[in-house]
Amino acid sequence: MCGIVGLFLKDKALEPQLGALTAEMLATMCDRGPDSAGFAIYGTPEKGKVKITISSPNPDADFKGLDAAVSKAIGSNVDFSLKSTHAVLTVPEDKADAAKATIRAEFPSVRIMATGASIEIYKEVGYPTEVAKRFDLAKMTGTHAIGHTRMATESAVTTMGSHPFSTGADQCLVHNGSLSNHNNLRRDLKHDGMTFETQNDSEVAAAYLTWRMNQGKNLGEALTNSLDDLDGFFTFVVGTKDGFGVIRDPIACKPAVMAETDQYVAFGSEYRALANLPGIEKARVWEPEPATVYFWER
Amino acid sequence: MQTVDLAKTPLRDLNQDLHRQSEGSNEKAWEVLNPMGFHAVAVGIDAPIDVNIRGNVGYYCAGMNKQATVTVHGSAGPGVAENMMSGKVRITGDASQYAGATGRGGLLVIEGNASSRCGVSMKGIDIVVKGNIGHMSAFMAQSGHLVVLGDAGDALGDSIYEAKLFVRGKVKSLGADCIEKEMRPEHHEALAKLLENAGVKGVKTSEFKRYGSARKLYNFNIDNADAY
């Protein structure tokens, strides 16, 4: 069992409240996944800049001198913003790969969680409300967010095993369920040049969608392909820079409820996650059909 | 009338109060506000009382119900009226997975759609769905009736025993050992009664088809030995 929440805003007026609404939704899903939690938040992109979210179990020691080293290596200024065990580096778009190479080479104990123009990912072991608090989720703003509370089944309870998983720029995936063909698929994807940070099945699903989108498919097409190529139980919620997608396997055991108003599209593993959203009384509330792709793009 | 606001009163207190009611209870009418998708609202009642829940509920609402009439003015999460024994449960919106699962008696009415596995392993409950039902509904259904005014999803009645299924719309596919059966006068009569009890008007029993067991899976067939 796991809990998923997602909120894709249509109304700009709600953007300042994105973090607060997501934190409230996440808190209702604590008992579905008390061992760890995480969230991806899509903020307003800054022209010509890319954000790199990094994490370390020992931020004091590991992040020391990191911004200066990256700045020196790429020959340009770097913004560094620390949030508990995570930090966000903002670098010029054309220097993002060089910055990541520097981090990997000189700071081997630092993990890269996400890269992109708008995405930031925060995830940690611990009770979901505590995780949300330590990263100050409630104060964050943006256009869409996806959160996850984890009850681990397929791999260890670690920071890196928590969701969301990001395997491509501005992409993320959260998963409730378990995949049975992830080892074979991981091998195939590795063969095609995809890289993996964990032994987790959900990371394979994320990499699969990235691999499909790298072939030029949009999120909706990639999700449709996943129905043929992924075996197991899944409800996925997926984010891209300006898109938000939902899919359930054909058996659809893993619960899902959605709501849509003029202001937002929202996802919850249960209705409890949606109950406090503004205007929910008048929202269209429905259960997504099995083996059916739902996606919204800005 | 007793009114309980779940935004103020803990759910456990409501359920304990409901469990205290019995045959001769004077508190016949209950109103529950702000259910907020909570789980197990009004579960395990055993008294002839009326409970109106205003809003959407989560898992297992009105499970194991005996005698009571529970109405959800909204939608219900998975397992609504699971293992109901008697009484009436009505959902004015949609119901999620396995509505009425393993129910032994009583009447469950869903005015919207029910999703997958509706009436799975039903054992005597009557279920009337005004909308559509999802895949694998009435899986291993043993007895009782499932009436669907809309369409049914894949694998309806897979491995069914003696439950009777009536579907007015299309059936996407039938499960193993489930077949269409003749509507005899007694079936029209039983269906008319179910529709009446569910408050369905303006629908003729002749619009429905009946489905049930071909009874080929009841006993092991020696010709299939090679399959194992």
CSV table of N, CA, C and O in Angstrom, one decimal, chain A residues 83-176:
chain,number,residue,atom,x,y,z
A,83,LYS,N,17.8,23.2,1.8
A,83,LYS,CA,16.6,22.9,2.5
A,83,LYS,C,16.8,21.5,3.2
A,83,LYS,O,16.7,20.5,2.5
A,84,SER,N,17.1,21.6,4.5
A,84,SER,CA,17.4,20.3,5.3
A,84,SER,C,18.4,19.5,4.6
A,84,SER,O,19.5,19.9,4.4
A,85,THR,N,18.0,18.2,4.2
A,85,THR,CA,19.0,17.3,3.6
A,85,THR,C,19.1,17.5,2.1
A,85,THR,O,19.9,16.8,1.5
A,86,HIS,N,18.4,18.5,1.6
A,86,HIS,CA,18.4,18.7,0.1
A,86,HIS,C,18.9,20.1,-0.1
A,86,HIS,O,18.9,21.0,0.8
A,87,ALA,N,19.3,20.4,-1.4
A,87,ALA,CA,19.6,21.7,-1.8
A,87,ALA,C,19.3,21.9,-3.3
A,87,ALA,O,19.3,20.9,-4.0
A,88,VAL,N,19.0,23.1,-3.7
A,88,VAL,CA,18.7,23.3,-5.1
A,88,VAL,C,19.8,24.3,-5.6
A,88,VAL,O,20.1,25.3,-5.1
A,89,LEU,N,20.5,23.8,-6.7
A,89,LEU,CA,21.5,24.6,-7.4
A,89,LEU,C,20.9,25.2,-8.6
A,89,LEU,O,20.3,24.4,-9.4
A,90,THR,N,21.0,26.5,-8.8
A,90,THR,CA,20.4,27.0,-10.1
A,90,THR,C,21.6,27.4,-10.9
A,90,THR,O,22.5,28.2,-10.5
A,91,VAL,N,21.7,26.9,-12.2
A,91,VAL,CA,22.8,27.1,-13.0
A,91,VAL,C,22.3,27.5,-14.4
A,91,VAL,O,21.2,27.2,-14.8
A,92,PRO,N,23.2,28.1,-15.2
A,92,PRO,CA,22.8,28.4,-16.6
A,92,PRO,C,22.4,27.1,-17.3
A,92,PRO,O,23.1,26.1,-17.1
A,93,GLU,N,21.4,27.2,-18.2
A,93,GLU,CA,20.9,26.0,-18.9
A,93,GLU,C,22.0,25.2,-19.6
A,93,GLU,O,22.0,24.0,-19.5
A,94,ASP,N,22.9,25.9,-20.3
A,94,ASP,CA,23.9,25.2,-21.1
A,94,ASP,C,25.0,24.7,-20.2
A,94,ASP,O,25.9,24.0,-20.8
A,95,LYS,N,25.0,24.9,-18.9
A,95,LYS,CA,26.0,24.4,-18.0
A,95,LYS,C,25.5,23.3,-17.1
A,95,LYS,O,26.3,22.8,-16.3
A,96,ALA,N,24.3,22.9,-17.3
A,96,ALA,CA,23.7,21.9,-16.4
A,96,ALA,C,24.4,20.6,-16.4
A,96,ALA,O,24.7,20.0,-15.3
A,97,ASP,N,24.8,20.1,-17.6
A,97,ASP,CA,25.5,18.8,-17.7
A,97,ASP,C,26.9,18.9,-17.0
A,97,ASP,O,27.3,18.0,-16.3
A,98,ALA,N,27.5,20.0,-17.3
A,98,ALA,CA,28.9,20.2,-16.7
A,98,ALA,C,28.8,20.2,-15.2
A,98,ALA,O,29.6,19.7,-14.4
A,99,ALA,N,27.7,20.9,-14.7
A,99,ALA,CA,27.6,21.1,-13.2
A,99,ALA,C,27.3,19.7,-12.6
A,99,ALA,O,27.9,19.3,-11.6
A,100,LYS,N,26.5,18.9,-13.3
A,100,LYS,CA,26.2,17.5,-12.7
A,100,LYS,C,27.4,16.7,-12.8
A,100,LYS,O,27.7,15.9,-11.8
A,101,ALA,N,28.2,16.8,-13.8
A,101,ALA,CA,29.4,16.0,-13.9
A,101,ALA,C,30.4,16.3,-12.8
A,101,ALA,O,31.0,15.5,-12.2
A,102,THR,N,30.5,17.6,-12.5
A,102,THR,CA,31.3,18.1,-11.4
A,102,THR,C,30.8,17.5,-10.0
A,102,THR,O,31.6,17.0,-9.2
A,103,ILE,N,29.5,17.5,-9.8
A,103,ILE,CA,29.0,17.0,-8.6
A,103,ILE,C,29.3,15.5,-8.5
A,103,ILE,O,29.8,15.0,-7.4
A,104,ARG,N,29.1,14.8,-9.5
A,104,ARG,CA,29.3,13.3,-9.5
A,104,ARG,C,30.8,13.0,-9.3
A,104,ARG,O,31.1,12.1,-8.5
A,105,ALA,N,31.7,13.8,-9.9
A,105,ALA,CA,33.1,13.5,-9.8
A,105,ALA,C,33.7,13.9,-8.4
A,105,ALA,O,34.5,13.2,-7.8
A,106,GLU,N,33.3,15.1,-8.0
A,106,GLU,CA,34.0,15.7,-6.8
A,106,GLU,C,33.2,15.5,-5.5
A,106,GLU,O,33.8,15.6,-4.4
A,107,PHE,N,31.9,15.2,-5.6
A,107,PHE,CA,31.1,15.0,-4.4
A,107,PHE,C,30.3,13.7,-4.5
A,107,PHE,O,29.1,13.6,-4.7
A,108,PRO,N,31.0,12.5,-4.5
A,108,PRO,CA,30.4,11.2,-4.8
A,108,PRO,C,29.3,10.9,-3.8
A,108,PRO,O,28.4,10.0,-4.1
A,109,SER,N,29.3,11.4,-2.6
A,109,SER,CA,28.2,11.0,-1.7
A,109,SER,C,26.9,11.9,-1.8
A,109,SER,O,25.9,11.7,-1.2
A,110,VAL,N,27.0,12.9,-2.7
A,110,VAL,CA,25.8,13.7,-3.0
A,110,VAL,C,25.0,13.0,-4.1
A,110,VAL,O,25.6,12.6,-5.1
A,111,ARG,N,23.7,12.9,-3.9
A,111,ARG,CA,22.8,12.3,-4.9
A,111,ARG,C,22.1,13.4,-5.7
A,111,ARG,O,21.6,14.4,-5.1
A,112,ILE,N,21.9,13.2,-7.0
A,112,ILE,CA,21.1,14.1,-7.8
A,112,ILE,C,19.7,13.6,-7.8
A,112,ILE,O,19.4,12.5,-8.3
A,113,MET,N,18.7,14.4,-7.3
A,113,MET,CA,17.3,14.0,-7.3
A,113,MET,C,16.5,14.3,-8.5
A,113,MET,O,15.6,13.6,-8.9
A,114,ALA,N,16.8,15.5,-9.1
A,114,ALA,CA,16.1,15.9,-10.2
A,114,ALA,C,16.8,17.1,-10.9
A,114,ALA,O,17.6,17.8,-10.3
A,115,THR,N,16.6,17.2,-12.2
A,115,THR,CA,17.1,18.3,-13.0
A,115,THR,C,16.0,18.9,-13.9
A,115,THR,O,15.2,18.1,-14.4
A,116,GLY,N,15.9,20.2,-14.0
A,116,GLY,CA,14.9,20.7,-14.9
A,116,GLY,C,14.7,22.2,-14.7
A,116,GLY,O,15.2,22.8,-13.8
A,117,ALA,N,13.9,22.8,-15.6
A,117,ALA,CA,13.6,24.2,-15.6
A,117,ALA,C,12.7,24.5,-14.4
A,117,ALA,O,12.8,25.6,-13.8
A,118,SER,N,11.8,23.6,-14.1
A,118,SER,CA,10.8,23.9,-13.0
A,118,SER,C,10.8,22.9,-11.9
A,118,SER,O,10.4,23.3,-10.8
A,119,ILE,N,11.2,21.7,-12.1
A,119,ILE,CA,11.0,20.7,-11.1
A,119,ILE,C,12.0,20.8,-9.9
A,119,ILE,O,13.2,21.1,-10.1
A,120,GLU,N,11.5,20.5,-8.7
A,120,GLU,CA,12.4,20.3,-7.5
A,120,GLU,C,11.8,19.1,-6.9
A,120,GLU,O,10.5,18.9,-6.8
A,121,ILE,N,12.6,18.1,-6.4
A,121,ILE,CA,12.1,16.9,-5.7
A,121,ILE,C,12.7,16.8,-4.3
A,121,ILE,O,14.0,17.0,-4.2
A,122,TYR,N,11.9,16.6,-3.4
A,122,TYR,CA,12.3,16.4,-2.0
A,122,TYR,C,11.7,15.1,-1.5
A,122,TYR,O,10.5,14.9,-1.6
A,123,LYS,N,12.6,14.2,-1.0
A,123,LYS,CA,12.1,13.0,-0.4
A,123,LYS,C,13.0,12.5,0.7
A,123,LYS,O,14.2,12.7,0.7
A,124,GLU,N,12.3,11.8,1.6
A,124,GLU,CA,13.1,11.4,2.8
A,124,GLU,C,12.4,10.3,3.5
A,124,GLU,O,11.2,10.1,3.4
A,125,VAL,N,13.2,9.5,4.3
A,125,VAL,CA,12.6,8.5,5.2
A,125,VAL,C,12.0,9.2,6.3
A,125,VAL,O,12.5,10.2,6.8
A,126,GLY,N,10.8,8.8,6.8
A,126,GLY,CA,10.2,9.4,7.9
A,126,GLY,C,8.7,9.5,7.7
A,126,GLY,O,8.1,9.3,6.6
A,127,TYR,N,8.0,9.9,8.8
A,127,TYR,CA,6.5,10.1,8.7
A,127,TYR,C,6.2,11.3,7.8
A,127,TYR,O,6.8,12.3,7.8
A,128,PRO,N,5.2,11.1,6.8
A,128,PRO,CA,5.0,12.1,5.8
A,128,PRO,C,4.8,13.5,6.3
A,128,PRO,O,5.4,14.4,5.7
A,129,THR,N,4.1,13.7,7.4
A,129,THR,CA,3.9,15.1,7.8
A,129,THR,C,5.2,15.7,8.3
A,129,THR,O,5.5,16.9,8.1
A,130,GLU,N,6.1,14.9,8.9
A,130,GLU,CA,7.4,15.3,9.3
A,130,GLU,C,8.3,15.7,8.1
A,130,GLU,O,9.0,16.7,8.1
A,131,VAL,N,8.2,14.8,7.1
A,131,VAL,CA,9.0,15.1,5.9
A,131,VAL,C,8.6,16.4,5.2
A,131,VAL,O,9.4,17.2,4.8
A,132,ALA,N,7.2,16.6,5.1
A,132,ALA,CA,6.7,17.8,4.5
A,132,ALA,C,7.2,19.0,5.3
A,132,ALA,O,7.5,20.1,4.8
A,133,LYS,N,7.2,18.9,6.7
A,133,LYS,CA,7.6,20.0,7.5
A,133,LYS,C,9.1,20.3,7.4
A,133,LYS,O,9.5,21.5,7.3
A,134,ARG,N,9.9,19.3,7.3
A,134,ARG,CA,11.4,19.6,7.3
A,134,ARG,C,11.8,20.3,6.0
A,134,ARG,O,12.8,21.0,6.0
A,135,PHE,N,11.0,20.1,4.9
A,135,PHE,CA,11.3,20.8,3.7
A,135,PHE,C,10.4,22.0,3.5
A,135,PHE,O,10.5,22.7,2.4
A,136,ASP,N,9.5,22.3,4.4
A,136,ASP,CA,8.7,23.5,4.4
A,136,ASP,C,7.8,23.5,3.1
A,136,ASP,O,7.6,24.5,2.5
A,137,LEU,N,7.2,22.3,2.8
A,137,LEU,CA,6.4,22.2,1.7
A,137,LEU,C,5.3,23.2,1.6
A,137,LEU,O,4.9,23.8,0.6
A,138,ALA,N,4.7,23.5,2.8
A,138,ALA,CA,3.5,24.4,2.9
A,138,ALA,C,3.8,25.8,2.3
A,138,ALA,O,2.8,26.5,1.9
A,139,LYS,N,5.0,26.2,2.3
A,139,LYS,CA,5.4,27.5,1.8
A,139,LYS,C,5.7,27.6,0.4
A,139,LYS,O,6.0,28.6,-0.2
A,140,MET,N,5.8,26.4,-0.3
A,140,MET,CA,6.2,26.4,-1.7
A,140,MET,C,5.1,26.8,-2.6
A,140,MET,O,3.9,26.6,-2.3
A,141,THR,N,5.5,27.3,-3.8
A,141,THR,CA,4.5,27.8,-4.8
A,141,THR,C,4.8,27.1,-6.1
A,141,THR,O,5.9,26.6,-6.3
A,142,GLY,N,3.9,27.2,-7.0
A,142,GLY,CA,4.2,26.6,-8.3
A,142,GLY,C,2.9,26.2,-9.0
A,142,GLY,O,1.8,26.6,-8.7
A,143,THR,N,3.1,25.5,-10.1
A,143,THR,CA,1.9,25.2,-11.0
A,143,THR,C,1.4,23.8,-10.8
A,143,THR,O,0.2,23.6,-11.0
A,144,HIS,N,2.2,22.8,-10.5
A,144,HIS,CA,1.7,21.5,-10.2
A,144,HIS,C,2.6,20.8,-9.2
A,144,HIS,O,3.8,21.1,-9.2
A,145,ALA,N,2.1,19.8,-8.5
A,145,ALA,CA,2.9,19.1,-7.5
A,145,ALA,C,2.3,17.6,-7.5
A,145,ALA,O,1.2,17.4,-7.7
A,146,ILE,N,3.3,16.7,-7.2
A,146,ILE,CA,2.9,15.3,-7.0
A,146,ILE,C,3.6,14.8,-5.7
A,146,ILE,O,4.8,15.0,-5.5
A,147,GLY,N,2.8,14.2,-4.9
A,147,GLY,CA,3.4,13.7,-3.6
A,147,GLY,C,3.1,12.2,-3.4
A,147,GLY,O,2.2,11.6,-4.0
A,148,HIS,N,3.9,11.6,-2.5
A,148,HIS,CA,3.8,10.1,-2.3
A,148,HIS,C,4.1,9.8,-0.9
A,148,HIS,O,5.0,10.4,-0.3
A,149,THR,N,3.3,8.9,-0.3
A,149,THR,CA,3.6,8.3,1.0
A,149,THR,C,3.9,6.8,0.8
A,149,THR,O,3.1,6.2,0.1
A,150,ARG,N,5.0,6.3,1.3
A,150,ARG,CA,5.4,5.0,0.9
A,150,ARG,C,5.3,4.0,2.0
A,150,ARG,O,5.7,4.2,3.1
A,151,MET,N,4.8,2.8,1.6
A,151,MET,CA,4.9,1.6,2.4
A,151,MET,C,5.6,0.6,1.5
A,151,MET,O,5.1,0.1,0.6
A,152,ALA,N,6.9,0.4,1.8
A,152,ALA,CA,7.8,-0.3,0.9
A,152,ALA,C,7.4,-1.7,0.7
A,152,ALA,O,7.0,-2.4,1.7
A,153,THR,N,7.5,-2.2,-0.5
A,153,THR,CA,7.2,-3.7,-0.7
A,153,THR,C,8.4,-4.3,-1.5
A,153,THR,O,8.8,-5.4,-1.3
A,154,GLU,N,8.9,-3.5,-2.5
A,154,GLU,CA,9.8,-4.1,-3.5
A,154,GLU,C,11.3,-3.9,-3.2
A,154,GLU,O,12.2,-4.5,-3.7
A,155,SER,N,11.6,-2.8,-2.4
A,155,SER,CA,13.0,-2.5,-2.1
A,155,SER,C,13.1,-1.8,-0.8
A,155,SER,O,12.1,-1.5,-0.2
A,156,ALA,N,14.3,-1.5,-0.3
A,156,ALA,CA,14.6,-1.1,1.0
A,156,ALA,C,14.0,0.3,1.3
A,156,ALA,O,13.7,1.1,0.4
A,157,VAL,N,13.7,0.6,2.6
A,157,VAL,CA,13.3,1.9,3.0
A,157,VAL,C,14.5,2.8,3.1
A,157,VAL,O,15.2,2.8,4.1
A,158,THR,N,14.7,3.6,2.1
A,158,THR,CA,15.8,4.5,2.0
A,158,THR,C,15.4,5.8,1.4
A,158,THR,O,14.3,5.8,0.7
A,159,THR,N,16.2,6.8,1.5
A,159,THR,CA,15.8,8.1,0.8
A,159,THR,C,15.7,7.9,-0.7
A,159,THR,O,14.8,8.3,-1.3
A,160,MET,N,16.7,7.1,-1.2
A,160,MET,CA,16.7,7.0,-2.7
A,160,MET,C,15.6,6.0,-3.2
A,160,MET,O,15.2,6.1,-4.3
A,161,GLY,N,15.1,5.2,-2.3
A,161,GLY,CA,14.0,4.3,-2.6
A,161,GLY,C,12.6,5.0,-2.5
A,161,GLY,O,11.6,4.4,-2.9
A,162,SER,N,12.6,6.2,-2.0
A,162,SER,CA,11.3,6.9,-1.8
A,162,SER,C,11.0,7.5,-3.2
A,162,SER,O,11.8,7.6,-4.1
A,163,HIS,N,9.7,7.9,-3.3
A,163,HIS,CA,9.2,8.5,-4.5
A,163,HIS,C,9.1,10.0,-4.3
A,163,HIS,O,9.0,10.4,-3.2
A,164,PRO,N,9.0,10.8,-5.3
A,164,PRO,CA,9.0,10.5,-6.8
A,164,PRO,C,10.4,10.1,-7.3
A,164,PRO,O,11.4,10.4,-6.7
A,165,PHE,N,10.4,9.5,-8.4
A,165,PHE,CA,11.6,9.2,-9.2
A,165,PHE,C,11.6,10.1,-10.4
A,165,PHE,O,10.6,10.3,-11.1
A,166,SER,N,12.8,10.6,-10.6
A,166,SER,CA,13.0,11.5,-11.8
A,166,SER,C,14.1,10.9,-12.7
A,166,SER,O,15.2,10.7,-12.2
A,167,THR,N,13.8,10.6,-13.9
A,167,THR,CA,14.8,9.9,-14.8
A,167,THR,C,15.0,10.8,-16.0
A,167,THR,O,15.7,10.3,-16.9
A,168,GLY,N,14.4,11.9,-16.1
A,168,GLY,CA,14.6,12.8,-17.3
A,168,GLY,C,14.3,14.2,-16.8
A,168,GLY,O,13.7,14.4,-15.8
A,169,ALA,N,14.7,15.2,-17.6
A,169,ALA,CA,14.6,16.6,-17.2
A,169,ALA,C,13.1,16.9,-17.0
A,169,ALA,O,12.3,16.6,-17.9
A,170,ASP,N,12.8,17.5,-15.9
A,170,ASP,CA,11.5,17.9,-15.5
A,170,ASP,C,10.4,16.8,-15.4
A,170,ASP,O,9.2,17.1,-15.4
A,171,GLN,N,10.9,15.5,-15.4
A,171,GLN,CA,10.0,14.4,-15.4
A,171,GLN,C,10.0,13.8,-14.0
A,171,GLN,O,11.0,13.8,-13.3
A,172,CYS,N,8.8,13.3,-13.6
A,172,CYS,CA,8.8,12.5,-12.3
A,172,CYS,C,7.6,11.6,-12.4
A,172,CYS,O,6.7,11.7,-13.1
A,173,LEU,N,7.8,10.5,-11.6
A,173,LEU,CA,6.7,9.5,-11.5
A,173,LEU,C,6.6,9.0,-10.0
A,173,LEU,O,7.6,8.9,-9.3
A,174,VAL,N,5.4,8.8,-9.6
A,174,VAL,CA,5.1,8.1,-8.3
A,174,VAL,C,4.3,6.9,-8.6
A,174,VAL,O,3.5,6.9,-9.6
A,175,HIS,N,4.3,5.9,-7.8
A,175,HIS,CA,3.8,4.6,-8.1
A,175,HIS,C,3.1,4.0,-6.8
A,175,HIS,O,3.7,4.0,-5.8
A,176,ASN,N,1.9,3.5,-7.0
A,176,ASN,CA,1.4,2.6,-6.0
A,176,ASN,C,1.2,1.3,-6.6
A,176,ASN,O,0.4,1.2,-7.6
